[in-house]
Structures are given as C-alpha cells and as structure tokens.
Coordinates of C-alpha atoms and ligand atoms in Angstrom, one line a residue:
M1 CA 124.1 -43.2 164.6
V2 CA 127.5 -44.6 163.8
T3 CA 127.5 -48.2 162.8
T4 CA 128.8 -50.6 160.1
D5 CA 129.2 -49.3 156.6
K6 CA 127.4 -52.4 155.1
S7 CA 123.9 -51.3 153.9
S8 CA 122.6 -54.8 153.9
C9 CA 123.2 -55.2 157.7
N10 CA 121.6 -51.8 158.4
I11 CA 118.5 -52.6 156.3
L12 CA 118.3 -55.9 158.1
A13 CA 118.5 -54.2 161.5
D14 CA 115.7 -51.7 160.6
L15 CA 113.4 -54.5 159.3
L16 CA 114.0 -56.9 162.2
I17 CA 112.9 -54.2 164.6
A18 CA 109.9 -53.1 162.4
H19 CA 108.7 -56.7 162.2
G20 CA 108.7 -57.1 165.9
I21 CA 111.9 -58.9 166.7
R22 CA 113.3 -58.0 170.1
N23 CA 115.8 -60.8 170.8
V24 CA 118.9 -61.7 168.9
V25 CA 121.3 -64.5 169.9
F26 CA 124.8 -64.0 168.5
S27 CA 127.7 -66.5 168.3
P28 CA 131.1 -64.8 167.9
G29 CA 133.1 -64.8 164.7
S30 CA 134.7 -62.2 162.5
R31 CA 132.6 -62.4 159.3
N32 CA 129.5 -61.4 161.2
A33 CA 131.2 -58.4 162.8
P34 CA 129.2 -56.0 160.6
L35 CA 126.0 -57.7 161.7
V36 CA 127.1 -57.5 165.4
M37 CA 127.6 -53.7 164.9
A38 CA 124.3 -53.2 163.0
L39 CA 122.2 -55.1 165.4
S40 CA 123.8 -54.8 168.9
R41 CA 123.9 -51.0 168.6
R42 CA 120.1 -50.8 168.3
E43 CA 118.5 -50.3 171.7
E44 CA 115.3 -52.0 170.5
L45 CA 117.1 -55.3 170.2
K46 CA 118.2 -57.3 173.2
C47 CA 121.4 -59.1 172.1
D48 CA 122.8 -62.1 173.9
V49 CA 125.9 -64.0 173.1
V50 CA 126.1 -67.8 173.2
I51 CA 129.3 -69.3 172.0
D52 CA 128.2 -72.7 170.8
E53 CA 126.0 -72.3 167.7
R54 CA 124.1 -75.5 168.3
S55 CA 123.1 -74.3 171.8
A56 CA 122.5 -70.7 170.5
A57 CA 119.9 -71.9 168.0
F58 CA 118.1 -74.0 170.6
I59 CA 118.2 -71.0 173.0
A60 CA 116.5 -68.9 170.3
L61 CA 114.0 -71.6 169.8
G62 CA 113.2 -71.6 173.5
M63 CA 112.9 -67.8 173.5
S64 CA 110.6 -67.8 170.5
L65 CA 108.5 -70.6 171.9
Q66 CA 108.0 -68.9 175.2
S67 CA 107.5 -65.3 173.9
G68 CA 105.5 -66.3 170.8
K69 CA 107.6 -63.8 168.9
P70 CA 110.2 -64.5 166.2
V71 CA 113.8 -64.5 167.5
A72 CA 116.9 -64.1 165.4
V73 CA 120.2 -66.1 165.6
C74 CA 123.3 -64.8 163.9
C75 CA 126.6 -66.6 163.2
T76 CA 129.8 -66.3 161.3
S77 CA 130.6 -68.2 158.1
G78 CA 131.5 -71.9 157.7
T79 CA 130.5 -74.8 159.9
A80 CA 128.9 -72.3 162.4
L81 CA 125.7 -72.3 160.3
L82 CA 125.6 -76.1 160.1
N83 CA 125.4 -76.3 163.8
Y84 CA 122.1 -74.5 163.7
A85 CA 120.6 -77.4 161.8
P86 CA 119.1 -79.5 164.7
A87 CA 117.4 -76.5 166.2
V88 CA 116.2 -75.2 162.9
A89 CA 114.7 -78.7 162.0
E90 CA 113.0 -78.7 165.4
A91 CA 111.7 -75.2 164.8
F92 CA 110.4 -76.2 161.3
Y93 CA 108.4 -79.1 162.5
R94 CA 107.3 -77.2 165.6
Q95 CA 106.3 -74.1 163.6
V96 CA 108.4 -71.8 165.6
P97 CA 109.6 -68.6 163.9
V98 CA 113.4 -68.5 164.2
V99 CA 115.2 -66.1 161.9
V100 CA 118.6 -67.5 160.9
I101 CA 121.1 -64.9 159.8
S102 CA 124.4 -66.2 158.6
A103 CA 127.4 -64.2 157.5
D104 CA 129.1 -65.5 154.3
R105 CA 131.9 -64.6 152.0
P106 CA 131.4 -63.2 148.5
E107 CA 130.4 -66.1 146.2
E108 CA 133.6 -65.9 144.1
W109 CA 135.5 -67.1 147.2
I110 CA 133.6 -70.3 147.7
D111 CA 135.6 -73.5 146.9
Q112 CA 138.8 -71.5 146.5
D113 CA 140.6 -72.7 149.6
D114 CA 139.7 -69.5 151.4
S115 CA 139.2 -70.3 155.1
Q116 CA 136.0 -71.0 156.8
T117 CA 134.0 -71.2 153.6
L118 CA 131.4 -73.6 152.4
W119 CA 128.2 -73.6 150.4
Q120 CA 125.9 -71.9 152.9
Q121 CA 122.9 -70.5 151.1
D122 CA 121.1 -73.9 150.7
A123 CA 122.6 -75.6 153.8
L124 CA 119.3 -75.6 155.8
A125 CA 117.1 -75.7 152.7
P126 CA 114.7 -78.5 153.7
Y127 CA 114.1 -77.1 157.1
V128 CA 113.4 -73.4 156.5
K129 CA 110.3 -72.0 155.0
R130 CA 112.2 -69.7 152.8
R131 CA 115.8 -68.6 152.3
C132 CA 117.6 -65.8 150.5
D133 CA 121.1 -64.9 149.6
I134 CA 122.1 -61.2 149.9
A135 CA 125.0 -60.0 147.7
A136 CA 128.2 -58.7 149.2
H137 CA 127.8 -55.3 147.4
L138 CA 124.5 -53.6 146.9
N139 CA 125.9 -50.8 144.7
F140 CA 124.3 -52.2 141.6
E141 CA 121.0 -51.1 140.1
N142 CA 118.2 -52.0 142.5
G143 CA 120.7 -53.4 145.0
E144 CA 119.3 -51.9 148.1
W145 CA 115.7 -52.4 146.9
V146 CA 116.2 -56.2 146.4
C147 CA 117.8 -56.6 149.8
N148 CA 114.9 -54.7 151.4
R149 CA 112.3 -56.8 149.4
L150 CA 113.9 -60.1 150.3
V151 CA 114.3 -59.4 154.0
N152 CA 110.7 -58.1 154.2
D153 CA 109.5 -61.2 152.4
L154 CA 111.4 -63.6 154.7
L155 CA 110.3 -61.9 157.9
L156 CA 106.7 -62.0 156.8
E157 CA 107.1 -65.6 155.8
A158 CA 108.4 -66.6 159.3
V159 CA 105.2 -65.5 161.1
N160 CA 102.4 -65.8 158.5
G161 CA 100.5 -69.0 157.6
R162 CA 102.4 -72.0 159.0
R163 CA 105.0 -70.3 161.1
G164 CA 108.6 -71.5 161.0
P165 CA 112.2 -70.7 160.5
V166 CA 113.7 -68.7 157.6
H167 CA 117.3 -68.2 156.6
I168 CA 119.0 -65.0 155.5
N169 CA 122.5 -65.5 154.2
I170 CA 124.3 -62.3 154.0
R171 CA 127.6 -62.1 152.0
L172 CA 130.1 -59.6 153.4
D173 CA 133.4 -58.5 152.0
A174 CA 136.4 -57.2 153.8
P175 CA 137.1 -54.7 155.3
L176 CA 134.6 -55.8 157.9
N177 CA 135.2 -53.2 160.5
H178 CA 134.5 -49.9 158.6
Q179 CA 131.9 -47.7 160.0
R180 CA 129.7 -44.8 158.9
E181 CA 126.8 -42.6 159.9
F182 CA 123.4 -44.3 159.4
Q183 CA 119.9 -42.9 159.8
P184 CA 117.9 -45.7 161.4
D185 CA 114.2 -46.6 160.8
M186 CA 114.1 -45.2 157.2
S187 CA 113.8 -48.6 155.5
R188 CA 110.5 -49.5 153.7
V189 CA 108.4 -52.0 155.7
V190 CA 106.0 -54.4 154.0
R191 CA 103.0 -55.5 156.1
M192 CA 100.5 -58.2 155.6
V193 CA 96.9 -58.8 156.6
S194 CA 95.7 -62.3 157.0
P195 CA 92.4 -63.1 155.2
S196 CA 89.4 -64.1 157.2
T197 CA 90.0 -67.6 158.6
E198 CA 86.4 -68.6 159.3
L199 CA 84.7 -71.4 157.4
P200 CA 81.6 -70.3 155.5
T201 CA 78.6 -71.2 157.7
A202 CA 77.2 -73.6 155.2
E203 CA 80.5 -75.5 155.0
A204 CA 80.7 -75.7 158.8
R205 CA 77.2 -77.0 158.9
R206 CA 77.9 -79.6 156.2
L207 CA 81.0 -80.9 158.1
G208 CA 79.1 -80.8 161.4
E209 CA 76.4 -83.0 159.9
K210 CA 79.0 -85.7 159.1
L211 CA 79.7 -85.9 162.8
A212 CA 76.2 -86.5 164.0
P213 CA 75.5 -89.4 166.4
P214 CA 75.6 -92.3 166.2
K215 CA 79.0 -91.5 164.7
K216 CA 81.8 -91.7 167.3
I217 CA 84.1 -88.8 167.2
L218 CA 87.6 -88.8 168.8
I219 CA 89.6 -85.6 168.9
I220 CA 93.3 -85.8 169.7
V221 CA 95.6 -82.8 170.3
G222 CA 99.4 -83.1 170.2
F223 CA 101.9 -80.4 171.1
H224 CA 100.5 -76.9 171.1
E225 CA 101.2 -73.6 172.8
P226 CA 98.6 -72.7 175.5
D227 CA 95.5 -71.5 173.7
E228 CA 92.4 -70.4 175.7
R229 CA 90.2 -70.3 172.7
L230 CA 91.1 -73.8 171.7
N231 CA 90.6 -75.0 175.2
R232 CA 87.1 -73.5 175.2
A233 CA 86.1 -75.0 171.9
L234 CA 87.3 -78.4 173.0
V235 CA 85.3 -78.2 176.3
K236 CA 82.2 -77.4 174.2
L237 CA 82.9 -80.4 172.0
A238 CA 83.7 -82.7 174.9
R239 CA 80.2 -81.9 176.2
R240 CA 78.7 -83.5 173.0
P241 CA 77.7 -87.0 174.0
N242 CA 79.3 -88.7 170.9
V243 CA 82.6 -86.9 171.2
A244 CA 85.7 -87.8 173.3
V245 CA 88.7 -85.4 173.5
M246 CA 92.2 -86.6 174.1
T247 CA 95.0 -84.3 175.0
E248 CA 98.8 -84.9 175.4
T249 CA 100.7 -83.2 178.2
I250 CA 102.4 -80.8 175.9
A251 CA 99.1 -79.8 174.3
N252 CA 98.7 -77.5 177.3
L253 CA 94.9 -78.0 177.3
H254 CA 93.1 -78.8 180.5
S255 CA 89.6 -79.9 181.5
P256 CA 88.2 -82.7 183.7
L257 CA 86.3 -83.7 180.5
F258 CA 89.4 -84.5 178.6
V259 CA 91.2 -87.8 178.5
S260 CA 94.6 -86.4 179.3
R261 CA 96.4 -89.6 180.2
I262 CA 96.2 -91.3 176.9
D263 CA 98.7 -94.1 177.3
S264 CA 97.5 -95.1 180.8
T265 CA 94.0 -95.2 179.5
L266 CA 94.7 -97.1 176.3
C267 CA 96.9 -99.8 177.8
R268 CA 94.1 -100.8 180.2
L269 CA 91.4 -101.3 177.6
S270 CA 90.4 -104.9 176.7
D271 CA 90.2 -105.8 173.0
E272 CA 86.5 -105.7 173.3
E273 CA 86.6 -102.2 174.7
K274 CA 89.0 -101.1 172.1
E275 CA 86.6 -102.3 169.4
R276 CA 83.7 -100.5 171.0
L277 CA 85.6 -97.3 171.5
A278 CA 87.1 -97.2 167.9
P279 CA 86.0 -93.9 166.4
D280 CA 84.3 -93.4 163.1
V281 CA 86.0 -90.0 162.7
V282 CA 89.3 -88.9 164.3
I283 CA 90.1 -85.2 164.3
T284 CA 93.7 -84.2 165.1
A285 CA 95.2 -80.8 165.9
G286 CA 98.6 -79.7 167.1
G287 CA 101.9 -81.4 166.3
A288 CA 103.3 -84.9 166.2
L289 CA 101.9 -87.2 168.9
V290 CA 104.1 -88.6 171.6
S291 CA 101.8 -91.5 172.3
R292 CA 102.9 -94.6 170.3
F293 CA 99.9 -96.4 171.6
V294 CA 97.3 -94.2 170.1
K295 CA 99.2 -94.0 166.8
G296 CA 99.6 -97.7 166.6
W297 CA 95.9 -98.3 167.6
L298 CA 94.5 -95.8 165.0
R299 CA 96.7 -97.1 162.3
S300 CA 95.5 -100.7 162.9
L301 CA 91.8 -99.8 162.6
P302 CA 90.3 -101.0 159.3
E303 CA 88.0 -98.1 158.8
V304 CA 88.2 -94.6 160.3
E305 CA 88.1 -91.2 158.7
H306 CA 90.8 -88.8 159.7
W307 CA 90.6 -85.0 159.6
H308 CA 93.6 -82.9 160.4
V309 CA 93.2 -79.3 161.3
G310 CA 96.0 -76.8 161.4
V311 CA 98.3 -74.8 159.1
S312 CA 100.6 -77.4 157.6
H313 CA 103.5 -77.3 155.2
T314 CA 102.4 -80.5 153.6
T315 CA 99.7 -83.3 153.7
I316 CA 100.2 -85.2 157.0
D317 CA 98.7 -88.6 156.9
C318 CA 99.9 -90.0 160.2
F319 CA 97.4 -92.8 160.7
K320 CA 97.1 -93.6 156.9
H321 CA 93.4 -92.7 157.1
L322 CA 93.4 -89.0 156.2
T323 CA 90.4 -87.8 154.3
L324 CA 90.3 -84.1 155.1
R325 CA 92.9 -81.4 155.6
V326 CA 91.6 -78.3 157.2
E327 CA 94.1 -75.5 156.7
M328 CA 93.1 -73.1 159.4
A329 CA 93.5 -72.3 163.1
P330 CA 92.2 -75.3 165.2
A331 CA 90.5 -73.0 167.7
V332 CA 88.3 -71.4 165.1
F333 CA 87.5 -74.6 163.2
L334 CA 86.6 -76.5 166.4
R335 CA 84.5 -73.7 167.7
Q336 CA 82.6 -73.7 164.4
L337 CA 82.2 -77.5 164.6
A338 CA 81.0 -77.3 168.2
S339 CA 78.3 -74.8 167.2
A340 CA 77.3 -76.8 164.1
M341 CA 77.0 -80.0 166.2
Q342 CA 74.7 -78.4 168.9
I343 CA 71.5 -79.2 167.0
F344 CA 71.9 -83.0 167.3
D345 CA 70.0 -84.6 170.2
T346 CA 70.5 -88.3 169.5
P347 CA 71.9 -89.8 172.7
S348 CA 75.3 -91.5 172.7
D349 CA 77.5 -93.0 175.4
Y350 CA 80.8 -92.6 173.5
G351 CA 82.2 -89.6 175.4
K352 CA 81.1 -91.0 178.8
E353 CA 82.7 -94.4 178.1
W354 CA 86.0 -92.8 177.4
Q355 CA 85.8 -90.7 180.6
L356 CA 85.0 -93.8 182.6
A357 CA 87.9 -95.7 181.1
A358 CA 90.1 -92.7 181.9
A359 CA 88.9 -92.5 185.5
R360 CA 89.6 -96.2 185.9
A361 CA 93.1 -95.7 184.6
V362 CA 93.7 -92.9 187.1
T363 CA 92.7 -95.2 190.0
D364 CA 94.9 -98.0 188.7
H365 CA 97.8 -95.6 188.1
D366 CA 97.6 -94.2 191.6
K367 CA 97.6 -97.7 193.2
Y368 CA 100.5 -98.8 191.0
V369 CA 102.7 -95.8 191.7
D370 CA 101.9 -96.0 195.4
R371 CA 103.1 -99.6 195.5
C372 CA 106.0 -99.5 193.1
Q373 CA 109.6 -99.4 194.3
W374 CA 112.1 -96.6 194.0
S375 CA 112.4 -96.0 190.3
D376 CA 112.1 -93.3 187.5
M377 CA 108.3 -93.8 187.8
K378 CA 108.3 -93.1 191.6
A379 CA 110.6 -90.1 191.2
F380 CA 108.6 -88.6 188.4
S381 CA 105.4 -89.0 190.1
Y382 CA 106.6 -87.2 193.2
I383 CA 108.3 -84.4 191.2
V384 CA 105.4 -83.7 188.9
S385 CA 102.9 -83.5 191.7
R386 CA 105.1 -80.9 193.5
I387 CA 105.6 -78.4 190.6
P388 CA 104.3 -75.0 191.8
P389 CA 101.6 -73.3 189.8
R390 CA 103.6 -70.6 188.0
W391 CA 106.5 -72.8 186.9
N392 CA 106.9 -73.7 183.3
L393 CA 108.0 -77.3 182.6
H394 CA 110.4 -78.4 179.9
L395 CA 110.8 -82.1 179.3
S396 CA 113.6 -83.7 177.4
N397 CA 113.1 -86.6 175.0
G398 CA 113.9 -90.1 176.2
T399 CA 111.5 -91.1 179.0
P400 CA 110.8 -87.7 180.7
V401 CA 108.2 -86.7 178.1
R402 CA 106.7 -90.2 178.3
Y403 CA 106.5 -90.2 182.1
A404 CA 104.8 -86.8 182.1
Q405 CA 102.1 -88.3 179.8
L406 CA 101.2 -90.8 182.5
M407 CA 100.9 -88.2 185.3
D408 CA 98.3 -85.6 186.2
C409 CA 99.8 -82.4 184.8
S410 CA 96.7 -80.2 184.9
H411 CA 98.2 -77.9 187.5
I412 CA 101.2 -77.1 185.3
H413 CA 101.3 -73.6 183.9
R414 CA 102.9 -74.7 180.6
S415 CA 104.7 -77.8 179.4
D416 CA 107.0 -78.1 176.4
C417 CA 109.3 -80.7 174.8
N418 CA 111.2 -80.6 171.5
R419 CA 108.9 -83.0 169.7
G420 CA 109.1 -81.2 166.3
V421 CA 111.9 -83.7 165.5
S422 CA 112.4 -85.2 168.9
G423 CA 116.1 -84.6 169.2
I424 CA 117.9 -84.9 172.6
D425 CA 120.6 -82.5 171.4
G426 CA 119.2 -79.2 172.6
C427 CA 116.7 -79.7 175.4
T428 CA 118.8 -77.8 177.9
S429 CA 119.4 -74.8 175.6
T430 CA 115.7 -74.7 174.6
A431 CA 114.6 -74.6 178.2
L432 CA 117.3 -72.0 179.0
G433 CA 116.1 -69.8 176.1
A434 CA 112.5 -70.0 177.4
S435 CA 113.6 -69.2 180.9
A436 CA 115.4 -66.1 179.6
V437 CA 112.1 -64.6 178.5
Y438 CA 109.9 -65.9 181.2
N439 CA 109.5 -64.0 184.5
D440 CA 109.0 -67.0 186.8
T441 CA 110.8 -70.4 187.1
T442 CA 111.4 -72.7 184.2
L443 CA 112.1 -76.3 185.3
L444 CA 113.7 -78.7 182.9
I445 CA 113.4 -82.4 183.7
T446 CA 116.0 -84.2 181.6
G447 CA 117.9 -87.5 181.3
D448 CA 121.5 -88.2 182.1
M449 CA 122.3 -88.8 178.4
S450 CA 120.4 -85.8 177.0
C451 CA 122.0 -83.6 179.7
Q452 CA 125.6 -84.5 178.7
Y453 CA 124.7 -83.8 175.0
D454 CA 124.0 -80.1 175.7
I455 CA 126.2 -79.4 178.6
A456 CA 127.6 -76.3 177.0
A457 CA 124.3 -74.6 177.9
L458 CA 125.3 -74.4 181.5
S459 CA 128.1 -72.0 180.7
S460 CA 125.7 -69.5 179.1
T461 CA 125.4 -66.0 180.5
L462 CA 121.7 -66.5 180.1
V463 CA 121.6 -68.8 183.0
S464 CA 119.7 -67.1 185.8
K465 CA 118.1 -68.0 189.2
R466 CA 114.9 -68.6 187.4
F467 CA 116.4 -71.7 185.7
K468 CA 116.2 -75.1 187.4
M469 CA 117.0 -78.5 186.1
I470 CA 116.4 -82.0 187.4
V471 CA 118.5 -84.7 185.9
I472 CA 117.2 -88.3 186.2
C473 CA 120.4 -90.3 186.5
N474 CA 119.3 -93.8 185.5
G475 CA 122.5 -95.1 183.9
G476 CA 122.2 -93.5 180.5
G477 CA 119.5 -94.0 177.9
G478 CA 116.8 -95.7 180.1
I479 CA 114.4 -95.6 177.2
F480 CA 116.4 -98.3 175.4
R481 CA 115.9 -100.7 178.3
F482 CA 112.2 -100.2 177.8
I483 CA 111.5 -100.1 174.1
P484 CA 111.2 -103.6 172.5
S485 CA 113.5 -102.7 169.6
T486 CA 116.5 -102.6 171.8
A487 CA 115.6 -103.9 175.3
A488 CA 116.5 -107.5 174.5
L489 CA 119.6 -107.0 172.3
P490 CA 123.0 -108.2 173.6
E491 CA 124.3 -104.7 172.7
L492 CA 121.8 -102.9 175.0
E493 CA 124.3 -101.7 177.6
K494 CA 127.3 -101.2 175.4
C495 CA 125.7 -99.5 172.4
F496 CA 122.3 -98.1 173.4
A497 CA 121.8 -97.3 177.1
V498 CA 125.6 -96.4 177.5
G499 CA 125.9 -95.2 181.1
T500 CA 127.4 -91.8 180.9
R501 CA 130.0 -90.1 183.1
L502 CA 128.3 -87.0 184.2
P503 CA 130.0 -85.2 187.0
L504 CA 127.0 -83.1 187.9
K505 CA 128.1 -82.0 191.3
D506 CA 131.4 -80.7 189.9
L507 CA 129.6 -79.1 186.9
A508 CA 127.2 -77.4 189.3
A509 CA 130.0 -76.0 191.4
G510 CA 131.9 -74.9 188.3
Y511 CA 129.0 -73.2 186.6
G512 CA 127.6 -71.6 189.8
F513 CA 124.5 -73.8 190.2
A514 CA 123.2 -74.9 193.6
Y515 CA 123.4 -78.7 193.8
Y516 CA 121.0 -81.2 195.4
E517 CA 120.8 -84.9 195.0
A518 CA 118.5 -87.8 196.0
H519 CA 118.9 -91.6 196.0
D520 CA 115.5 -92.5 197.3
L521 CA 112.1 -91.1 198.0
T522 CA 112.8 -89.7 201.5
E523 CA 115.9 -87.9 200.1
L524 CA 113.9 -86.7 197.1
K525 CA 111.3 -85.1 199.4
A526 CA 113.9 -83.1 201.3
A527 CA 116.0 -82.3 198.3
F528 CA 113.1 -81.2 196.2
A529 CA 111.8 -78.9 198.9
A530 CA 115.2 -77.2 199.2
F531 CA 115.7 -77.1 195.4
A532 CA 112.3 -75.5 194.9
A533 CA 112.7 -73.0 197.7
N534 CA 116.1 -71.7 196.3
Y535 CA 115.2 -68.5 194.6
I536 CA 118.7 -67.0 194.7
E537 CA 120.7 -69.3 192.4
P538 CA 120.1 -71.5 189.4
A539 CA 119.8 -75.1 190.7
I540 CA 120.4 -78.7 189.7
L541 CA 118.8 -81.6 191.4
A542 CA 120.3 -85.0 190.5
V543 CA 117.9 -87.9 191.1
F544 CA 119.6 -91.3 191.1
T545 CA 117.4 -94.2 190.2
P546 CA 118.2 -97.9 189.5
P547 CA 118.5 -98.6 185.8
Y548 CA 117.0 -102.1 185.5
E549 CA 114.4 -101.7 188.1
S550 CA 113.2 -98.5 186.5
A551 CA 112.8 -100.2 183.2
E552 CA 110.9 -103.1 184.8
V553 CA 108.5 -100.8 186.7
L554 CA 107.7 -99.1 183.4
K555 CA 107.3 -102.3 181.5
Q556 CA 105.0 -103.7 184.2
Y557 CA 102.9 -100.6 184.1
F558 CA 101.8 -101.3 180.6
Q559 CA 101.1 -105.0 181.2
P560 CA 97.5 -105.9 180.7
V561 CA 95.8 -106.3 184.1
Ligands
LIG1 C1 120.2 -85.9 168.5 C2 119.6 -87.2 169.0 N1 120.5 -88.3 169.0 C3 120.0 -89.5 169.4 C4 118.6 -89.6 169.7 C5 118.1 -91.0 170.1 N2 117.7 -91.0 171.5 C6 116.4 -90.9 171.9 S1 116.2 -91.0 173.5 C7 117.9 -91.3 173.8 C8 118.4 -91.6 175.1 C9 118.0 -90.5 176.2 O1 118.6 -90.9 177.4 P1 118.4 -90.0 178.6 O2 118.4 -88.6 178.3 O3 119.2 -90.4 179.7 O4 116.8 -90.3 179.0 P2 116.2 -91.6 179.5 O5 115.9 -92.5 178.3 O6 117.1 -92.3 180.4 O7 114.9 -91.2 180.2 C10 118.5 -91.3 172.5 C11 120.0 -91.5 172.4 C12 117.8 -88.5 169.6 N3 116.5 -88.5 169.9 N4 118.4 -87.3 169.3
LIG2 MG1 118.8 -91.6 181.4

C-alpha cells in the first residue's frame, strides 16, 4: 500500500491492529499528518475525527468503556495534547485503556521559538501507566527495533494488570507529506499470557476462616463494568448469614439480596442501629465510592478491618483501616471466598438486618417521592423508572449520579459515570463515545452546568439517532445548594451555583437534535414518551426544575425521621 514514508507511524499502525485496537479518534493538525495517513488508510481501523481534543479524548474513553477494548486518540503537537489531560486522568483512575498518540517535533526544536511546540513527552506523566518517546528518525542502529519494542510494550501495558492509559509521543520531521510503498502486517508482535490468578486453596481457606460468624462482613462495590461472574460470586456471598453486600448504581450488579440504595438506607439508621450494623471486616471492590455517607461512616468506626480487592496502581486506604490488599480480579477472589465460607454454620442475623433496613428505606423513599413537590428528585424518579431495558445510562457528576443512587436502577442495562476523577468536563463526550460503539440507545442524564462545559460534543459527526440526552435545568450547579460546604455561603449563587445561559432549544435546532421540554410532572410524562419514542433523530429533553425547592427536597430526604 502507499502511505506515509515515516516508518515509526507505519510500525505503530501495524501494532495497533495486531493488539486489537479497532477505533482511533483523530483531532486535526499538520504535525500528525503522517499518523493520519498511516492509520486512516488501514481498513481494520475505524477512524473518527473530533475537532476539540478534550472532547475527543472523552469520546475515546466512552468508546473504550463501552467496548472493553483499547481505543486510540491521536493529536498534533502543542497544547492539543494538554487538552487530553482530563480524560486521561479519568481513564487512569477508571482503569480504562486509552492509547494516547501525540505528534511532536524533533527534540532539538523544543524551546527554540518554533511554533506549536512544548515539552510533550512527560506532559501526562502522572496519569498514564507508561509513556515513550519515539525519535524523529529511525535510521540509526536499532532504530526500528526500539520503536517496535516500545510500542509493543506500551500496548501490552494498557491492557494487562491494572488497565489504563498509555502515551506514545512520536517525533516527526518535515516534510510531513511524503509517501512510499509499505508492506503492512510485517511488524513483530509481542504477546503476553497472564499468570494464573487463583489464590492457592490453603490461602483462600485461611482468609475464609477469618470471616467466620459471629464476625460481621460488609462487602461494598463501587464503579465496575457489568461482570456476570462477579455478580454470581456476590449472590453466593450475600446468602451467607453474616454477610451483607452493598452495591452502588454504577457497579452494575443486581440482586434482590444486595443493598443497592446505600445512601437511602444509611441515612435512615438510628445511632443504635449503626452501632449494631458496624462490620468487623469490610471488603471493597471496584472504583472510588460515590456515597459520602458510607465513606464517612466507615472512617468514623474505631475498629474495622478493610480488605480491598482489585488490580490497583497503588495502596488505596480509603477508610484508613486497610489491612489487606488483594491484587487480583474481584470475581475470582470473591468466588473463592464464597466457597471457603460455605463450611460455617453458626447462625447470624447480620445480612438479614441490612436487608430489612434496606426494605424499610425503599418504603420510606417511595412515600417521600410520591408526596414531594416538583423538583429534581421528582423528575429523576420518573425518568429513571421509565428507562427501557436495552438503554445504557450515562450520568454526569453533580447531582445526577447521586440521585441515581437513591433510585431503583435494577432494570437498567448498564450505568456509567466519570467517577475516576469525577470531572464534569467530559460527560457528554464520554456518553457520545459509548453510544458510537453501542447498538442500542445511550441516554445521558446531565446537569445544566456540566452540559455547557462539553457543548462542543454536540457538533461531533459521531452523534447519531442512538444518542439521547436529558438536561436537568435547575439554575446551574444544584449540588452547591445542597452540600454543607457551600450551601450557606453568601457567595452561593454568584460563585458556586452560577445559573448558566444554555440556549438548549437553539442548540438542538442548530445541531440537528429533536428537542423536548418539561416544566412539571405532567409535561415530563408526555415529553419523555415522545423523546423515548423518537428513533429517527438524536434528541434532547430539557427538564426545568426549581433551584431552591430542589435543594430543599434533597436536604429533607436525608433528615433523620
Ligand atoms: C472539571 C470540573 N470542574 C469543576 C468541578 C466541580 N463541580 C462538581 S459538580 C459541579 C456543578 C455541576 O452542576 P450541574 O451539571 O448543573 O449539576 P447539578 O449539580 O445541578 O446536578 C461542579 C462545578 C468538577 N467536578 N469538574
Ligand atoms: Mg444543574
């Protein structure tokens, strides 16, 4: 085939394909022209173009999240790369394999007043698993070998062990548009086999014994991709009488045995119940927890052992009680624990008590939501209950992810939120990326502030009829009217909540989205039905809720009864 004359770019194209990468998101520039030629001319790679690099990287994150495969993003030199940082940080803490490819100038031109040039090779250093810098000319001894070795190494690193982003900085010298004949698929590919991840039986038994009744065991799972094996292991554990299993909405785990509405349940416990339900051992899996209640409560306990299971980049001692770090897949570890615990027959009410507390919370929740006035709570409750079975749900940070925690989400196919670092900067792009590689509808529920942050996403050519978004227009950052650190400050409205000007109707018209809006529950019912039934265009539903009342309804929800 005829393609760029830069060997580094052609080696990269071969290895991306060999390592299973199928999607590349480009942002335009001139320095990366050889990369565009090398990658976009390969039919194995689906290349999309997203102008804004910040959005592009979040789109790649969404694609990778949804497909489970590494996705590459490729940009030109200069600040382009720096715009990847928020999404790359999110991918790092979320363990999502995004392969960052940046074009750069030859090193001798950095700091020499040459245009669009800055120190790129370490720019994302704390947030990538590994990085490499490929020289502009490979015509030195071992030049092509070292390029091949480094790229193989980084692509293996992205998907093995703790998955995550990697950064390949490729220096390219002018002329950038020269072409030559290249024989594809001849580059050497390095593979890897993972060692067995099972615990030795004796070790599993030893750990299982530590969890025997009357010990009270609480398992909590934070964000996680859907995982049938993990779900099964947790159901087994939840059947043990001295075990309770808590799952967050974005853990994507479901069983009537799980306490899935953590905040609703915790906020209704009396001090005496909290003391009785305090665990002896808490086992966590998945990512950072959304629930501040559970974090605060566990941190406040004087004595509890904490085991964290999962492939981590470092020691994570979230509750200040960590005693064991289990560096393996949660599904395997928890299955082994469940088997090891089967021999205990001492009775315990611990699991039952949590389930009763959770059931009580559900009854109270339903009564409260039924009675409460038109607000974010009312709107969310209606919307979440109506999400059809095959739709995937993306939640933005702010209150959307917190409201979802309060609702029954067991019917939702898959729920996600950027909780790796909890930014509001790329929620729309992430959802858009996920929708581009999912064959049914992806629904984003976002806030009016988060939405204006990432508005460039609406102009992307990746927008399709499978993408829908609901914007809760509650006068800006509603969360700030709720959280104690800002709610009572005189600067609340001017500096925190900051009502935004978001001309959604015009934006929808401009970007080719169908537009619906609702100002009360009756309108919402009609608008949601039409919005959900629209399978021919992408659609926006703007839901207008009263700012102060919404915050009040949420505050009251958490008041002790
Ligand atoms: C990049 C980034 N900047 C700032 C924040 C802090 N922040 C968290 S939530 C929020 C407001 C979100 O407002 P909105 O999207 O309207 O949601 P609401 O709180 O109204 O539900 C802000 C500014 C953040 N998380 N990420
Ligand atoms: Mg808002």
